[in-house]
Coordinates of C-alpha atoms in Angstrom, one line a residue:
X10 CA 7.2 -10.3 -8.3
X11 CA 5.1 -11.5 -5.3
X12 CA 1.4 -11.8 -6.3
X13 CA 0.4 -14.3 -3.6
X14 CA -0.7 -11.9 -0.9
X15 CA -4.4 -11.3 -0.5
X16 CA -5.8 -7.8 -0.8
X17 CA -5.7 -5.9 2.4
X18 CA -8.9 -6.3 4.5
X19 CA -10.0 -3.3 6.5
X20 CA -11.0 -4.2 10.0
X21 CA -14.2 -2.8 11.4
X22 CA -14.2 0.8 12.5
X23 CA -13.6 1.0 16.3
X24 CA -12.6 4.7 16.4
X25 CA -15.2 7.5 16.2
X26 CA -16.6 8.2 12.8
X27 CA -14.9 11.4 11.3
X28 CA -17.6 13.6 9.8
X29 CA -18.1 15.7 7.9
X30 CA -15.3 15.1 5.4
X31 CA -14.5 17.3 2.4
X32 CA -13.3 15.7 -0.8
X33 CA -11.4 17.7 -3.5
X34 CA -10.4 16.2 -6.9
X35 CA -9.2 18.0 -10.0
X36 CA -10.7 21.4 -9.6
X37 CA -12.5 21.4 -12.9
X38 CA -13.5 17.8 -13.1
X39 CA -17.2 16.6 -13.3
X40 CA -18.7 14.8 -10.4
X41 CA -20.7 12.8 -12.9
X42 CA -21.5 9.5 -14.6
X43 CA -20.6 11.2 -17.9
X44 CA -16.9 11.3 -17.2
X45 CA -14.3 8.5 -17.0
X46 CA -12.3 10.4 -14.4
X47 CA -11.3 7.8 -11.8
X48 CA -11.1 10.3 -9.0
X49 CA -14.7 11.3 -9.5
X50 CA -15.7 7.6 -9.4
X51 CA -13.7 7.0 -6.3
X52 CA -15.1 10.1 -4.5
X53 CA -18.6 9.0 -5.3
X54 CA -18.0 5.5 -4.0
X55 CA -16.4 6.8 -0.8
X56 CA -19.2 9.3 -0.3
X57 CA -21.8 6.5 -0.6
X58 CA -19.9 4.3 1.8
X59 CA -19.3 7.1 4.3
X60 CA -23.0 8.2 4.3
X61 CA -24.0 4.5 4.8
X62 CA -21.9 4.6 8.0
X63 CA -23.8 7.7 9.1
X64 CA -21.2 10.2 8.0
X65 CA -21.5 13.2 5.7
X66 CA -19.3 14.0 2.8
X67 CA -18.9 17.4 1.2
X68 CA -17.8 17.3 -2.5
X69 CA -16.1 20.5 -3.6
X70 CA -17.0 21.2 -7.3
X71 CA -16.7 23.9 -9.9
X72 CA -19.9 25.7 -10.8
X73 CA -18.7 25.6 -14.4
X74 CA -19.3 21.8 -14.6
X75 CA -22.3 19.6 -14.6
X76 CA -22.6 17.2 -11.7
X77 CA -25.2 14.4 -11.4
X78 CA -24.0 12.0 -8.7
X79 CA -26.5 11.8 -5.9
X80 CA -24.1 10.9 -3.1
X81 CA -22.4 13.6 -1.1
X82 CA -23.3 17.3 -0.4
X83 CA -22.1 19.4 -3.3
X84 CA -20.3 22.6 -2.4
X85 CA -20.0 24.7 -5.5
X86 CA -17.4 27.4 -6.0
X87 CA -16.9 30.1 -8.6
X88 CA -13.4 30.2 -10.0
X89 CA -11.4 33.4 -10.7
X90 CA -9.4 31.5 -13.3
X91 CA -10.0 32.2 -17.0
X92 CA -12.2 29.7 -18.8
X93 CA -9.4 29.5 -21.4
X94 CA -7.0 28.2 -18.8
X95 CA -9.0 25.6 -17.0
X96 CA -6.2 23.0 -17.3
X97 CA -2.9 23.3 -15.4
X98 CA -0.6 24.5 -18.2
X99 CA 2.9 23.2 -19.1
X100 CA 4.3 26.6 -18.3
X101 CA 2.9 26.5 -14.8
X102 CA 4.3 23.0 -14.3
X103 CA 7.8 24.3 -15.4
X104 CA 7.6 27.3 -13.1
X105 CA 6.5 25.1 -10.2
X106 CA 9.3 22.6 -10.9
X107 CA 11.8 25.4 -10.7
X108 CA 10.2 26.9 -7.6
X109 CA 10.1 23.5 -6.0
X110 CA 13.9 23.1 -6.5
X111 CA 14.8 26.6 -5.4
X112 CA 12.1 27.6 -2.9
X113 CA 10.7 24.3 -1.7
X114 CA 7.1 25.3 -2.7
X115 CA 4.9 25.3 -5.8
X116 CA 3.0 28.5 -6.1
X117 CA 1.2 27.9 -9.3
X118 CA -0.6 24.7 -8.2
X119 CA -1.4 26.4 -4.9
X120 CA -3.0 29.3 -6.7
X121 CA -4.8 26.9 -9.1
X122 CA -6.6 25.4 -6.1
X123 CA -7.1 28.6 -4.1
X124 CA -10.8 29.1 -4.9
X125 CA -11.7 25.5 -4.4
X126 CA -9.9 25.3 -1.0
X127 CA -11.5 28.5 0.1
X128 CA -14.9 26.9 -0.4
X129 CA -14.2 23.9 1.9
X130 CA -16.9 24.2 4.7
X131 CA -15.5 25.3 8.0
X132 CA -17.1 22.4 9.9
X133 CA -15.4 19.8 7.8
X134 CA -13.2 17.6 10.2
X135 CA -11.0 16.3 7.4
X136 CA -10.0 17.3 3.9
X137 CA -9.0 14.8 1.2
X138 CA -6.9 16.3 -1.6
X139 CA -6.4 14.0 -4.6
X140 CA -2.9 13.9 -6.3
X141 CA -2.2 17.6 -6.3
X142 CA 0.3 17.5 -3.6
X143 CA 1.5 21.1 -4.2
X144 CA -1.9 22.3 -3.0
X145 CA -1.1 21.0 0.5
X146 CA 0.7 24.1 1.7
X147 CA 1.5 25.5 5.2
X148 CA -1.1 28.1 4.6
X149 CA -3.8 25.4 3.9
X150 CA -2.9 23.5 7.1
X151 CA -3.1 26.7 9.2
X152 CA -6.3 28.0 7.7
X153 CA -8.2 24.7 7.5
X154 CA -7.6 23.5 11.0
X155 CA -8.9 20.0 10.5
X156 CA -7.0 16.9 9.3
X157 CA -5.5 16.9 5.8
X158 CA -5.3 13.8 3.8
X159 CA -3.2 13.6 0.6
X160 CA -4.6 10.8 -1.5
X161 CA -2.2 9.6 -4.1
X162 CA -3.4 7.6 -7.1
X163 CA -0.5 8.4 -9.4
X164 CA 3.3 9.0 -9.1
X165 CA 2.9 12.8 -8.5
X166 CA 6.5 13.2 -7.1
X167 CA 8.5 12.4 -10.2
X168 CA 10.0 15.9 -10.4
X169 CA 10.1 16.6 -6.6
X170 CA 13.3 16.7 -4.5
X171 CA 13.4 14.5 -1.4
X172 CA 13.2 17.4 1.0
X173 CA 10.2 18.8 -0.7
X174 CA 8.4 15.5 -0.6
X175 CA 9.1 15.1 3.1
X176 CA 7.8 18.6 3.9
X177 CA 4.5 18.0 2.1
X178 CA 3.9 14.6 3.7
X179 CA 4.7 16.1 7.1
X180 CA 1.9 18.7 6.6
X181 CA -0.7 15.9 6.3
X182 CA -2.3 14.0 9.0
X183 CA -2.0 11.0 6.7
X184 CA -0.8 10.4 3.2
X185 CA -2.3 7.3 1.4
X186 CA -1.2 5.6 -1.7
X187 CA -3.4 3.1 -3.7
X188 CA -0.7 0.4 -3.8
X189 CA 2.4 -0.8 -2.1
X190 CA 4.2 -0.1 -5.4
X191 CA 3.2 3.6 -5.3
X192 CA 4.1 3.9 -1.6
X193 CA 7.5 2.3 -2.3
X194 CA 8.3 4.9 -5.0
X195 CA 8.0 7.6 -2.4
X196 CA 10.1 5.6 0.1
X197 CA 12.8 5.0 -2.5
X198 CA 13.0 8.7 -3.4
X199 CA 13.3 10.0 0.2
X200 CA 15.3 7.1 1.6
X201 CA 12.8 6.2 4.4
X202 CA 9.1 5.6 4.9
X203 CA 7.3 8.4 6.8
X204 CA 5.2 7.1 9.7
X205 CA 2.1 8.7 8.2
X206 CA 2.4 7.1 4.8
X207 CA 0.0 4.3 4.4
X208 CA -1.5 2.1 1.6
X209 CA -5.2 2.4 1.1
X210 CA -6.3 0.2 -1.8
X211 CA -9.2 1.1 -4.0
X212 CA -12.5 -0.7 -3.6
X213 CA -14.9 -1.8 -6.3
X214 CA -18.7 -1.9 -6.5
X215 CA -19.2 -5.6 -6.6
X216 CA -23.0 -5.2 -6.7
X217 CA -23.0 -3.2 -9.9
X218 CA -20.1 -5.1 -11.4
X219 CA -20.9 -8.8 -11.1
X220 CA -20.7 -12.0 -13.2
X221 CA -23.6 -12.6 -15.6
X222 CA -24.5 -15.7 -17.6
X223 CA -22.4 -15.7 -20.7
X224 CA -23.5 -17.3 -24.0
X225 CA -21.6 -20.3 -25.2
X226 CA -20.7 -21.2 -28.7
X227 CA -20.0 -17.8 -30.1
X228 CA -16.8 -15.8 -30.5
X229 CA -14.9 -15.0 -27.3
X230 CA -15.0 -11.2 -26.6
X231 CA -11.7 -9.7 -25.4
X232 CA -12.4 -6.4 -23.8
X233 CA -10.2 -3.3 -23.1
X234 CA -11.6 -0.3 -21.3
X235 CA -9.8 2.9 -20.4
X236 CA -8.2 6.1 -21.6
X237 CA -7.0 5.4 -25.2
X238 CA -3.6 6.9 -25.1
X239 CA -0.2 5.4 -26.0
X240 CA 0.8 4.5 -22.4
X241 CA -2.3 2.4 -22.0
X242 CA -1.0 0.1 -24.7
X243 CA -4.0 -0.6 -26.9
X244 CA -1.7 -0.8 -29.9
X245 CA -0.1 -3.9 -28.2
X246 CA -3.5 -5.5 -28.1
X247 CA -4.1 -4.8 -31.8
X248 CA -0.7 -6.3 -32.6
X249 CA -1.6 -9.4 -30.5
X250 CA -4.9 -9.6 -32.3
X251 CA -3.2 -9.9 -35.6
X252 CA -1.1 -12.7 -34.2
X253 CA -4.1 -14.4 -32.7
X254 CA -6.0 -14.2 -35.9
X255 CA -3.4 -16.5 -37.5
X256 CA -4.4 -19.2 -35.1
X257 CA -8.1 -18.7 -34.7
X258 CA -10.9 -16.3 -35.7
X259 CA -13.1 -17.4 -32.8
X260 CA -12.7 -14.1 -31.0
X261 CA -13.6 -10.4 -31.1
X262 CA -11.7 -7.5 -29.6
X263 CA -13.7 -4.6 -28.2
X264 CA -11.8 -1.4 -27.3
X265 CA -13.9 0.9 -25.1
X266 CA -12.7 4.5 -24.4
X267 CA -11.4 7.6 -25.9
X268 CA -8.3 9.9 -25.6
X269 CA -10.1 12.1 -23.1
X270 CA -12.2 11.3 -20.1
X271 CA -15.5 12.3 -21.8
X272 CA -17.1 12.1 -25.2
X273 CA -15.0 13.9 -27.8
X274 CA -15.8 15.6 -31.1
X275 CA -13.1 13.7 -33.0
X276 CA -10.5 11.1 -32.8
X277 CA -6.9 11.8 -31.7
X278 CA -4.0 10.9 -34.0
X279 CA -3.3 7.9 -31.9
X280 CA -6.9 6.7 -32.1
X281 CA -6.9 7.1 -35.9
X282 CA -3.7 5.1 -36.1
X283 CA -5.2 2.3 -34.0
X284 CA -8.1 2.1 -36.4
X285 CA -5.8 1.9 -39.4
X286 CA -3.8 -0.9 -37.7
X287 CA -7.0 -2.8 -36.9
X288 CA -8.6 -2.4 -40.4
X289 CA -7.1 -5.6 -41.9
X290 CA -8.7 -7.6 -39.1
X291 CA -12.2 -6.4 -40.2
X292 CA -15.0 -7.3 -37.7
X293 CA -12.6 -9.0 -35.4
X294 CA -12.0 -5.6 -33.8
X295 CA -14.4 -2.8 -32.9
X296 CA -14.1 0.5 -31.2
X297 CA -16.6 2.3 -28.9
X298 CA -15.3 5.8 -28.2
X299 CA -17.1 6.4 -24.8
X300 CA -19.4 4.7 -22.4
X301 CA -20.8 6.5 -19.3
X302 CA -20.5 4.9 -15.9
X303 CA -24.1 3.6 -15.8
X304 CA -23.5 1.5 -18.9
X305 CA -20.2 0.1 -18.0
X306 CA -21.4 -3.0 -16.1
X307 CA -23.3 -4.1 -19.2
X308 CA -20.1 -3.7 -21.3
X309 CA -18.1 -6.0 -18.9
X310 CA -21.1 -8.4 -18.9
X311 CA -20.9 -8.8 -22.7
X312 CA -17.2 -9.8 -22.5
X313 CA -15.3 -13.0 -21.8
X314 CA -11.7 -11.9 -21.2
X315 CA -10.2 -8.6 -20.1
X316 CA -6.9 -7.2 -21.4
X317 CA -4.7 -4.7 -19.6
X318 CA -1.7 -4.1 -22.0
X319 CA -0.4 -1.0 -20.3
X320 CA 3.2 0.1 -20.9
X321 CA 3.7 2.2 -17.9
X322 CA 3.8 1.5 -14.2
X323 CA 0.1 1.6 -13.5
X324 CA -0.4 2.3 -9.8
X325 CA -3.7 0.3 -9.5
X326 CA -6.0 0.3 -12.4
X327 CA -9.7 0.9 -11.7
X328 CA -10.8 -1.1 -14.7
X329 CA -8.8 -4.1 -13.4
X330 CA -10.9 -4.3 -10.3
X331 CA -14.1 -3.8 -12.3
X332 CA -13.2 -6.7 -14.6
X333 CA -12.3 -8.9 -11.5
X334 CA -15.7 -8.1 -10.0
X335 CA -17.4 -8.9 -13.3
X336 CA -15.9 -12.4 -13.1
X337 CA -13.5 -11.9 -16.1
X338 CA -10.1 -13.5 -16.4
X339 CA -7.5 -10.8 -16.8
X340 CA -4.4 -10.7 -19.0
X341 CA -2.2 -7.9 -17.9
X342 CA 1.2 -6.4 -17.9
X343 CA 2.9 -7.1 -14.5
X344 CA 3.3 -3.4 -14.0
X345 CA 3.1 -1.1 -10.9
X346 CA 0.5 -2.1 -8.4
X347 CA -1.7 -4.3 -10.7
X348 CA -0.3 -7.6 -9.3
X349 CA -1.3 -6.5 -5.8
X350 CA -4.9 -6.4 -7.0
X351 CA -4.9 -9.4 -9.4
X352 CA -2.8 -11.7 -7.3
X353 CA -1.9 -15.2 -8.5
X354 CA -5.0 -15.7 -10.7
X355 CA -4.1 -12.9 -13.1
X356 CA -2.2 -13.9 -16.3
X357 CA 0.9 -11.7 -16.7
X358 CA 2.6 -11.0 -20.0
X359 CA 4.9 -8.4 -21.6
X360 CA 2.4 -6.8 -23.9
X361 CA 5.2 -5.6 -26.2
X362 CA 5.8 -9.2 -27.1
X363 CA 2.9 -9.9 -29.5
X364 CA 3.5 -13.6 -29.7
X365 CA 3.5 -14.0 -25.9
X366 CA 0.4 -11.8 -25.6
X367 CA -1.4 -13.8 -28.2
X368 CA -0.3 -17.0 -26.5
X369 CA -2.0 -15.9 -23.3
X370 CA -5.1 -14.8 -25.1
X371 CA -5.3 -17.9 -27.1
X372 CA -5.2 -20.1 -24.0
X373 CA -8.3 -18.4 -22.7
X374 CA -10.1 -18.3 -26.1
X375 CA -9.6 -22.0 -26.5
X376 CA -10.5 -23.1 -22.9
X377 CA -13.9 -22.1 -21.5
X378 CA -13.0 -23.9 -18.3
X379 CA -9.8 -21.8 -17.8
X380 CA -11.9 -18.7 -18.3
X381 CA -14.5 -19.7 -15.7
X382 CA -11.9 -20.9 -13.2
X383 CA -9.8 -17.7 -13.3
X384 CA -12.9 -15.5 -13.4
X385 CA -14.4 -17.0 -10.3
X386 CA -11.1 -16.7 -8.4
X387 CA -10.8 -13.0 -9.3
X388 CA -14.4 -12.3 -8.5
X389 CA -13.8 -13.8 -5.0
X390 CA -10.8 -11.6 -4.7
X391 CA -12.7 -8.5 -5.8
X392 CA -15.3 -9.2 -3.1
X393 CA -12.7 -8.3 -0.4
X394 CA -12.1 -4.9 -2.0
X395 CA -15.1 -3.1 -0.8
X396 CA -15.5 0.7 -0.6
X397 CA -16.9 0.2 2.9
X398 CA -13.6 -1.4 3.9
X399 CA -11.7 1.4 2.2
X400 CA -13.6 4.1 4.1
X401 CA -13.4 2.1 7.4
X402 CA -9.6 2.0 7.0
X403 CA -9.5 5.8 6.3
X404 CA -11.6 6.4 9.4
X405 CA -9.1 4.5 11.5
X406 CA -6.2 6.4 10.0
X407 CA -7.9 9.7 10.7
X408 CA -8.6 8.7 14.3
X409 CA -5.0 7.7 15.1

């Protein structure tokens, strides 16, 4: 695992600014501080950076949702889809999988995005579609006329045949992935790297997320933020906390997040199990089900260590860059694209090994100097991951 390379710096924009740009995330997601949806956060940050450069960003959103981000020009559309079927269903996924194999196209996901795509303003010079590759059809390319960007933040091609992957990437002006890891999964599946496949790493708001003075002498707070589902591995953190408590009680674990991406009425079965597992630790562990975007910097500011115990191949991890910008040392699984962001100053463990995980946490709990040293190094690294650089790089790719 090579973690020595610095994050990619985007050179200044020398090509003409592409404007307006239309951005399309999940068709029923909120463009709001009240959701933990990473795509909405990313679109907001890119819209802010694009507008600061003198560009204009259209953000295509459903009129069934509340949207409160100020950046970008909202373009609302009315959906013909039933309110009882606002999520892409398992049946539709199965049908699309079969059609992808037999016909080379995915009609359900194309229909799912039809109303949103029809609302894209005619004067948009580029359209960015997030993750839903099946929405990038020949018909879209013909009707839109501008440059189409497929922005990949997840491994969306798991069930796709190589020929189908090639066709959809060929339809785009550029396809971008958030890490070398994610781009390599595509290359491995199709046997070669398309000329228009590029890595466009996420930025981070280093003004909002920044180091703050931390109190000395009290328990060390180990923070976890994210979607609380099994593949995010919070149960591994709880197991490590049990092991750590046998060595010291000078720590507190704070788990922030819920099973969904917004406040929920109740706890999932997994969340309930986490609380049962943590109960013997008493006040060493606490849970906060949801925090909106505006309050997150304060949450990071109250922590001393960040834990990322994921048990899947995380393509990037928005919370990792936020922790880095906040000056926190990070203990993480060496999965997916995370090492590309953390580099050599991250601490890597197999989170399934509770003893090794506790060892890494204990080193940081016991050594304030180690926490400060690693936190400063990660903050410096985060400062190179700007949204301005992210958008500048996208402008260059669109101008090529």
